[in-house]
Short mmCIF file of C-alpha atoms in Angstrom, two decimals:
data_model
loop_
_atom_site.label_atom_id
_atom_site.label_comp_id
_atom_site.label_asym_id
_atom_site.label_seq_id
_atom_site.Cartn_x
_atom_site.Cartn_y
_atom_site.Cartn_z
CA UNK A 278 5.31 12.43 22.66
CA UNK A 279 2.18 12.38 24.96
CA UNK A 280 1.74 9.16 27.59
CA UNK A 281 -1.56 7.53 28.04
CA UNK A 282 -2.77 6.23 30.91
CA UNK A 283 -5.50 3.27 30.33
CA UNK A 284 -7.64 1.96 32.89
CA UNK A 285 -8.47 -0.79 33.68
CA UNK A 286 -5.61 -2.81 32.65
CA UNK A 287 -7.99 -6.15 32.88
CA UNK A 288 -11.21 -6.92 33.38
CA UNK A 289 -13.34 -10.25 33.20
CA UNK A 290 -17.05 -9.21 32.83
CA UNK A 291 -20.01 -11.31 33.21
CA UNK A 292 -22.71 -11.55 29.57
CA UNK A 293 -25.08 -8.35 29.42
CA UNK A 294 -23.27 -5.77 31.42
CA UNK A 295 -21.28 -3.14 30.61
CA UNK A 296 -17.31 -1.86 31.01
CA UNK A 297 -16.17 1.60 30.73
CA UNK A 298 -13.08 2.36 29.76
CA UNK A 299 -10.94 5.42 30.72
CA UNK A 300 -8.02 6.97 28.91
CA UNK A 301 -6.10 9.74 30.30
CA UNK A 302 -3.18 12.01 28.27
CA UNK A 303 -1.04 14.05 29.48
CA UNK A 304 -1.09 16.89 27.05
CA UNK A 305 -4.35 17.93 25.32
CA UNK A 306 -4.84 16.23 21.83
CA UNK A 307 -7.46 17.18 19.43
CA UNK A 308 -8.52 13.59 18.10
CA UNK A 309 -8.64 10.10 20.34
CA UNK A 310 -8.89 7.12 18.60
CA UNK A 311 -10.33 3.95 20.08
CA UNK A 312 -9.36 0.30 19.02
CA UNK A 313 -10.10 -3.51 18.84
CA UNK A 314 -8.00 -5.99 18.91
CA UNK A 315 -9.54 -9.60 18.81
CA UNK A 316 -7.60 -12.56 19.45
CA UNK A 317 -4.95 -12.93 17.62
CA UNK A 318 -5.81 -10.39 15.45
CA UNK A 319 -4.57 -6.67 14.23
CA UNK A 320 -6.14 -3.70 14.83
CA UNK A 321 -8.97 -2.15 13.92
CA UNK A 322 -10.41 1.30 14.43
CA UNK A 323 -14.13 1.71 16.42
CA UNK A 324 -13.77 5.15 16.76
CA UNK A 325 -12.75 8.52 16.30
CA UNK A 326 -13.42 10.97 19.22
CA UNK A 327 -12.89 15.01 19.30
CA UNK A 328 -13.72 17.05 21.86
CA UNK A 329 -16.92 18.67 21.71
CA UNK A 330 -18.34 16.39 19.06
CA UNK A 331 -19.71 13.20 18.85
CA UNK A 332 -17.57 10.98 17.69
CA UNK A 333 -16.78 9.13 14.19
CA UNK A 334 -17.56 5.27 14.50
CA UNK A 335 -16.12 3.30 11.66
CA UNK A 336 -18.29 0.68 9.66
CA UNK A 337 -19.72 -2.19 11.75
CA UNK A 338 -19.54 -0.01 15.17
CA UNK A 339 -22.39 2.00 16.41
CA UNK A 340 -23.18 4.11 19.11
CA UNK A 341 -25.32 2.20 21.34
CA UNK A 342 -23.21 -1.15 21.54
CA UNK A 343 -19.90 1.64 22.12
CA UNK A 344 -20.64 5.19 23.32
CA UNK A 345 -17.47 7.11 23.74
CA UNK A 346 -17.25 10.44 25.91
CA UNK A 347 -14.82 13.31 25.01
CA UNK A 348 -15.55 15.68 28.02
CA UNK A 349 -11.68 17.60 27.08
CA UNK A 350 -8.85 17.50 25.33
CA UNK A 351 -7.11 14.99 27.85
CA UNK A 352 -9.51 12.47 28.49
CA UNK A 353 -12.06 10.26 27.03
CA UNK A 354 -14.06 6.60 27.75
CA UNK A 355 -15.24 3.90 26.14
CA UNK A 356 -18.12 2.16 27.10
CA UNK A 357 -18.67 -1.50 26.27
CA UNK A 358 -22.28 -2.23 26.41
CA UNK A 359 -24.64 -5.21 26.53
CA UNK A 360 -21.42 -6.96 26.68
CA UNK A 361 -21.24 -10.82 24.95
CA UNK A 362 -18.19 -12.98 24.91
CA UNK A 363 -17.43 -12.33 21.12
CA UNK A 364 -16.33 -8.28 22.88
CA UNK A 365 -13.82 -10.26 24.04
CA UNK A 366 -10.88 -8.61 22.87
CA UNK A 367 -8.01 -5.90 24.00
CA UNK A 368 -9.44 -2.43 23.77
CA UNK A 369 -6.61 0.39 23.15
CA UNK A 370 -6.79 4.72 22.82
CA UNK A 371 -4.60 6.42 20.80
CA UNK A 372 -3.68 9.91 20.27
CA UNK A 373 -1.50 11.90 17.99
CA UNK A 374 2.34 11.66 18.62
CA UNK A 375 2.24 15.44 18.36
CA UNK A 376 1.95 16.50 14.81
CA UNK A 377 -0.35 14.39 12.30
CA UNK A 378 2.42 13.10 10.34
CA UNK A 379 4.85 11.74 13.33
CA UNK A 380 2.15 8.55 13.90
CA UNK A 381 0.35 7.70 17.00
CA UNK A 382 0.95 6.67 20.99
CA UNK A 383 -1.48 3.72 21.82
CA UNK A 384 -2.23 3.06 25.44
CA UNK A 385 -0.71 0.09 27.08
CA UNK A 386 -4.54 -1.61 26.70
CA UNK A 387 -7.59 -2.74 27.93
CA UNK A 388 -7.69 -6.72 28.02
CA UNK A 389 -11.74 -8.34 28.47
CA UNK A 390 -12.67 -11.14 28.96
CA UNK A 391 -16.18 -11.39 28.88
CA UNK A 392 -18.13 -14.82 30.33
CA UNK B 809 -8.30 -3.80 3.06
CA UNK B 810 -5.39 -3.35 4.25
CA UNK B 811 -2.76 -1.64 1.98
CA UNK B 812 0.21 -3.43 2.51
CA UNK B 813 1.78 -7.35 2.54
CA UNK B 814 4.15 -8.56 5.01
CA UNK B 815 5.34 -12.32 5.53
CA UNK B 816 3.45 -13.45 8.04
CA UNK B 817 6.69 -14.42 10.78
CA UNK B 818 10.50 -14.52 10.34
CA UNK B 819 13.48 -15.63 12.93
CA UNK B 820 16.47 -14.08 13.46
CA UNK B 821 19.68 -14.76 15.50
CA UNK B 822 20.51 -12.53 18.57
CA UNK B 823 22.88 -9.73 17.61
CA UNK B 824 22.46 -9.80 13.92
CA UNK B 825 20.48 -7.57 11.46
CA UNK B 826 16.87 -8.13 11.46
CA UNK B 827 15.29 -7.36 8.03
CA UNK B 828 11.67 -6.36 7.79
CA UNK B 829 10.46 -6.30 4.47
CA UNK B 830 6.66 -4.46 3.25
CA UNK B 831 5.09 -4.13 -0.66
CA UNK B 832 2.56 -1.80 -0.78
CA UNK B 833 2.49 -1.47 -4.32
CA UNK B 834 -0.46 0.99 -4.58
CA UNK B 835 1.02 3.62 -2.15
CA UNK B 836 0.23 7.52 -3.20
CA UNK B 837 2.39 10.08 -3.63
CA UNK B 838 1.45 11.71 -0.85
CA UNK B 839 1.69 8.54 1.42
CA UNK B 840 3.93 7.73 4.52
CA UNK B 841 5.17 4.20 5.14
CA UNK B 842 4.76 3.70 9.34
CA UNK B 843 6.24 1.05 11.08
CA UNK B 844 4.93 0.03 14.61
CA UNK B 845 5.12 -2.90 16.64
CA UNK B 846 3.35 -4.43 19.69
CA UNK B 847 5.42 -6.54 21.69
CA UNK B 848 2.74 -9.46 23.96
CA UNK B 849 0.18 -8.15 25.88
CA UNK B 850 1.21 -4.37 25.52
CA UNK B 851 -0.14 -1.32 22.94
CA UNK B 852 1.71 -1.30 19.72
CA UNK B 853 4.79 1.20 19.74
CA UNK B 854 5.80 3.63 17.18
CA UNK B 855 9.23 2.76 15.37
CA UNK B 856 9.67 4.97 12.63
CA UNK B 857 7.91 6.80 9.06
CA UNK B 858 9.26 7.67 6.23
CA UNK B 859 7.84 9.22 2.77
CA UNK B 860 10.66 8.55 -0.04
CA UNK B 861 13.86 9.00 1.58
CA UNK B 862 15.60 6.56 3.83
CA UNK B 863 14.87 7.32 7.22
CA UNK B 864 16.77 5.97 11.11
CA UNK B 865 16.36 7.12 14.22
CA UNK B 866 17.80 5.35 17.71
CA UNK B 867 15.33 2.37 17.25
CA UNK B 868 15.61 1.02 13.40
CA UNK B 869 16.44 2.70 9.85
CA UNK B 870 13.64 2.19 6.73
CA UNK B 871 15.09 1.77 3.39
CA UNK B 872 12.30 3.01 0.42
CA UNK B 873 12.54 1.58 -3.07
CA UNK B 874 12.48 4.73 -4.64
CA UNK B 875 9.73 3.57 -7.05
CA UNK B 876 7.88 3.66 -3.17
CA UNK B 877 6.56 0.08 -3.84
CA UNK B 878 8.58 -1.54 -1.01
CA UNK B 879 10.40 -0.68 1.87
CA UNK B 880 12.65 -2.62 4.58
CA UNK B 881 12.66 -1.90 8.34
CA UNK B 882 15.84 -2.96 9.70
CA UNK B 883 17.13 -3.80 13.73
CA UNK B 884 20.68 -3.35 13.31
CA UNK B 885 21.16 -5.48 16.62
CA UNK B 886 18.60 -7.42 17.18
CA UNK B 887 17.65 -8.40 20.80
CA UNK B 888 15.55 -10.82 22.58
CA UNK B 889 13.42 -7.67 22.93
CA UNK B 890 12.97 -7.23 19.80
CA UNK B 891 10.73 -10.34 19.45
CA UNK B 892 7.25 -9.10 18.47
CA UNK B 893 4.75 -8.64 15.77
CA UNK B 894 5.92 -5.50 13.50
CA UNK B 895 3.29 -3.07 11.60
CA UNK B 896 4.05 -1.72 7.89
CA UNK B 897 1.33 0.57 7.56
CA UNK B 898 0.35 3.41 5.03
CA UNK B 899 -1.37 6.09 6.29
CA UNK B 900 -4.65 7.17 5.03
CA UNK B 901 -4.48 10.77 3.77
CA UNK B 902 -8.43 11.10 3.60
CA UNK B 903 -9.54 10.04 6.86
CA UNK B 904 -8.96 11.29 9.82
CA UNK B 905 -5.39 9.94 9.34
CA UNK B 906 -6.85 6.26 10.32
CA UNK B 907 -4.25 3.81 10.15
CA UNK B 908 -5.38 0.63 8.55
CA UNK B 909 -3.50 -2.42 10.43
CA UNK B 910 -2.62 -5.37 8.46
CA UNK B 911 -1.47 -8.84 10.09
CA UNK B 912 1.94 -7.94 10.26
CA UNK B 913 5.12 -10.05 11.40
CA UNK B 914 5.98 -12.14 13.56
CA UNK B 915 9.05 -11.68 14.17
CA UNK B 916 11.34 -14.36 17.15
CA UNK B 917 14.78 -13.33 18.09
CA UNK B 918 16.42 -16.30 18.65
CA UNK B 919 19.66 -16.80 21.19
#
């Protein structure tokens, strides 16, 4: 199955400024999916990104507060914008495990902390 | 919502059978069962899937009712690795495959 590389690992970000976040694959996946994880909390899905598209945000994200890049089929970033200390929270990229119906690889994570 | 019910934390001794169970009584027919978990501080982890039939692989087996309404992830040996918080999750046939994360369990391998 494919290995992601996130980056940054951690980060602790000062109120109205912004973190990008970078996830490399090492094999080229058609969809990238982009996560939050609050504290303490499951999952939950910001964003779908394909290559060549913009991407799908899921109710309650939007755009401007969490543009997401999809320049090829191994790499994509998530920007956290206008950042307050409620994006406080572990951000995490998926990708297929290969086929659609063998489940996902998730990144090791992005932990903010924003203050 | 999510589409599945798990106890919210279980213990179990080191070296025994750990027994996950899931209801997700309003599963499709065309529906997989996943199982992930996400051990502190690190991106959750694939374990297994099934559809209907029973399903094991290196890591864990999954027992399905075969009415599909409940299903059982089980750690033959468990480990003090083992201690983290484990997924049941249905996949969602009708978008983009999303994955919609309940609370999952806690589960603490104990010496």
């Amino acid at each position: 199955s494919a290995v992601i590389s996130q980056k940054p690992s951690r980060d602790i970000c000062q109120r109205g400024t912004s973190l990008t976040i970078q996830c490399q694959v090492d094999s080229q996946v058609t969809m990238m999916f982009w996560y939050r994880q609050q504290p303490g909390q499951s999952l939950t899905l910001i964003a779908t990104a394909n290559q060549g598209s913009e991407a799908t945000y899921e109710s309650g994200f939007v755009i401007d507060k969490f543009p997401i890049s999809r320049p090829n089929l191994t790499f994509s970033t998530l920007t956290v914008s206008n950042m307050s200390p409620e994006d406080s929270s572990i951000y995490l990229c998926s990708v297929e495990r290969g086929q659609a119906f063998y489940g996902y690889t998730f990144g090791s994570g992005t932990r903010l902390t924003v203050v | 919502d999510a589409k599945t019910t798990q106890p919210p934390s279980m213990d179990c001794a080191e070296g025994r059978a750990a027994n996950l169970p899931c209801n997700h009584s309003t599963i499709s027919g065309n529906e997989y069962v996943y199982w992930y978990r996400q051990i502190h501080s690190q991106g959750p982890q694939y374990i297994i899937h099934g559809l209907k039939n029973n399903e094991t692989n290196e890591m864990a087996s999954l027992i399905i009712t075969e009415d599909r309404k409940s299903s059982t992830l089980i750690l033959p040996h468990a480990t003090l690795r083992d201690t983290a918080v484990y997924y049941c999750i249905v996949r969602v046939e009708d978008s983009n495959y999303q994955l919609i994360w309940g609370a999952g369990t806690k589960l603490i391998i104990k010496p």
